[in-house]
Short mmCIF file of C-alpha atoms in Angstrom, two decimals:
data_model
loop_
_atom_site.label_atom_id
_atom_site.label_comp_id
_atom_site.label_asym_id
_atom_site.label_seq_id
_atom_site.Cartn_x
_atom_site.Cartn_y
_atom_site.Cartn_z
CA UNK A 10 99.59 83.69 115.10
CA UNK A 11 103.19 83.61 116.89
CA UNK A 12 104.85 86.90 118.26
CA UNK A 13 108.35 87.66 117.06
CA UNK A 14 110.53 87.75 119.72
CA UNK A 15 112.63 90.73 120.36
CA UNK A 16 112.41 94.11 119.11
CA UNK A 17 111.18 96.00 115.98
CA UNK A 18 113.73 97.56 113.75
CA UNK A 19 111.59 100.39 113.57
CA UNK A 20 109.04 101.87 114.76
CA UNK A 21 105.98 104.06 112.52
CA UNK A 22 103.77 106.64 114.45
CA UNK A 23 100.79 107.17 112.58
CA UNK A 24 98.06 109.86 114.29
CA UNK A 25 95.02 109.75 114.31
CA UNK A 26 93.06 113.54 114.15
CA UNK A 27 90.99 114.93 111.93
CA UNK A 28 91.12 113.44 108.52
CA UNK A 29 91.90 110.07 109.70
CA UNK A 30 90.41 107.26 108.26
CA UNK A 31 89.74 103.48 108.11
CA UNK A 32 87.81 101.45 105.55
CA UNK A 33 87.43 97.72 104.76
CA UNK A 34 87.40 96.83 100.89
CA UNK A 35 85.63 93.65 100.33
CA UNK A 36 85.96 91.91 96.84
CA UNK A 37 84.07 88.96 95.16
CA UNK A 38 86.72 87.51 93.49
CA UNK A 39 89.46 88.44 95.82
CA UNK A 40 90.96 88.84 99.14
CA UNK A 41 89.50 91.86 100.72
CA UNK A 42 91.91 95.04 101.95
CA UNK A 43 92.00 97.06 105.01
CA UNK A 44 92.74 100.55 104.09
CA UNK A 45 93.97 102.92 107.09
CA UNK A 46 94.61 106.75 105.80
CA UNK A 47 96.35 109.11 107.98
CA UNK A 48 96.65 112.43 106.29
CA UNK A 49 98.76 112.18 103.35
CA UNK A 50 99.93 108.57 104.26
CA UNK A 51 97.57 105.60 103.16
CA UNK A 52 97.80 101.88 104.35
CA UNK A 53 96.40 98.93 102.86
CA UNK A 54 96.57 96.02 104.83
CA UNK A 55 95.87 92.36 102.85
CA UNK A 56 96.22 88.81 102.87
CA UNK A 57 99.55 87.00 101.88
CA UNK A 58 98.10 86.03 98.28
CA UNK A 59 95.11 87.97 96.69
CA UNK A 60 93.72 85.12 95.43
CA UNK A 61 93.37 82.41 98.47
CA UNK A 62 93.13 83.47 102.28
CA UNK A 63 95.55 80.63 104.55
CA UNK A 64 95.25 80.25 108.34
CA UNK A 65 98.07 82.24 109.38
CA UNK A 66 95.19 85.19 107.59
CA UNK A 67 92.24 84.28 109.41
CA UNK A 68 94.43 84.40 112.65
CA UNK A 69 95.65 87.85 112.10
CA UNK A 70 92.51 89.11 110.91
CA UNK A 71 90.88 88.18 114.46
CA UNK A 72 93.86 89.18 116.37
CA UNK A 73 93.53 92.74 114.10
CA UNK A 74 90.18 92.63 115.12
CA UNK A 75 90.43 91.99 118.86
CA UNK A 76 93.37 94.53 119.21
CA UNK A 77 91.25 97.41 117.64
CA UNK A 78 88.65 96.23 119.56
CA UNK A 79 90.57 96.65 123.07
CA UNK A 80 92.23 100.25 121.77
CA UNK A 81 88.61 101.80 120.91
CA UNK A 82 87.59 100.36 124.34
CA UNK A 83 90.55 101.94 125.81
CA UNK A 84 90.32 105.66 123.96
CA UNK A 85 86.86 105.21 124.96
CA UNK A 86 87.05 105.06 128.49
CA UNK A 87 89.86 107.78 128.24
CA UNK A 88 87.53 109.99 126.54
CA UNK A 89 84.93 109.72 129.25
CA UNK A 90 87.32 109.79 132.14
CA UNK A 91 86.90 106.39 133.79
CA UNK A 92 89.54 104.55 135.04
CA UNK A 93 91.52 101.84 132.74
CA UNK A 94 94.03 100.58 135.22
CA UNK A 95 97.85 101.90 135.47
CA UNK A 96 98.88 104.46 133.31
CA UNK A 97 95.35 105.78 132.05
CA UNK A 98 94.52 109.02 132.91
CA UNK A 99 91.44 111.12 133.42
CA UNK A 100 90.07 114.03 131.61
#
């Protein structure tokens, strides 16, 4: 999957507390769906067609994967107070 150059036109801050959640929806006959609730606001992430998955969906589904994958490490290691490199601090 290629990276847009420049910069977003805008920018959504969604936090996570209490409350938060994250669930994946598989389907047999369809595409499955991510769905990401924050409070009162509810995300459903899915593939470009519901009826066919293409490669450009595979290779965001494994970047999605690998990114969330690296942040829980990251809140993790926050959590514990370990060091994460610049900018992380300890508890």
């Amino acid at each position: 999957m290629r990276r847009r150059k420049g910069y977003p036109a805008s920018t959504i801050n969604l936090k996570v507390g209490q409350g938060a959640d994250v669930r994946n929806h598989p389907y047999p006959q369809r595409s499955p769906v991510l769905g990401l609730v924050f409070g009162g606001t509810q995300i459903l992430v899915t593939t470009s067609a519901n009826d066919h998955v293409t490669l450009d969906d595979v290779e965001f589904a494994r970047s999605l994967a690998r990114e969330a994958a690296m942040f829980a490490g990251a809140v993790e290691r926050m959590f514990h107070g370990l060091p994460n490199g610049s900018g992380v601090a300890g508890r």
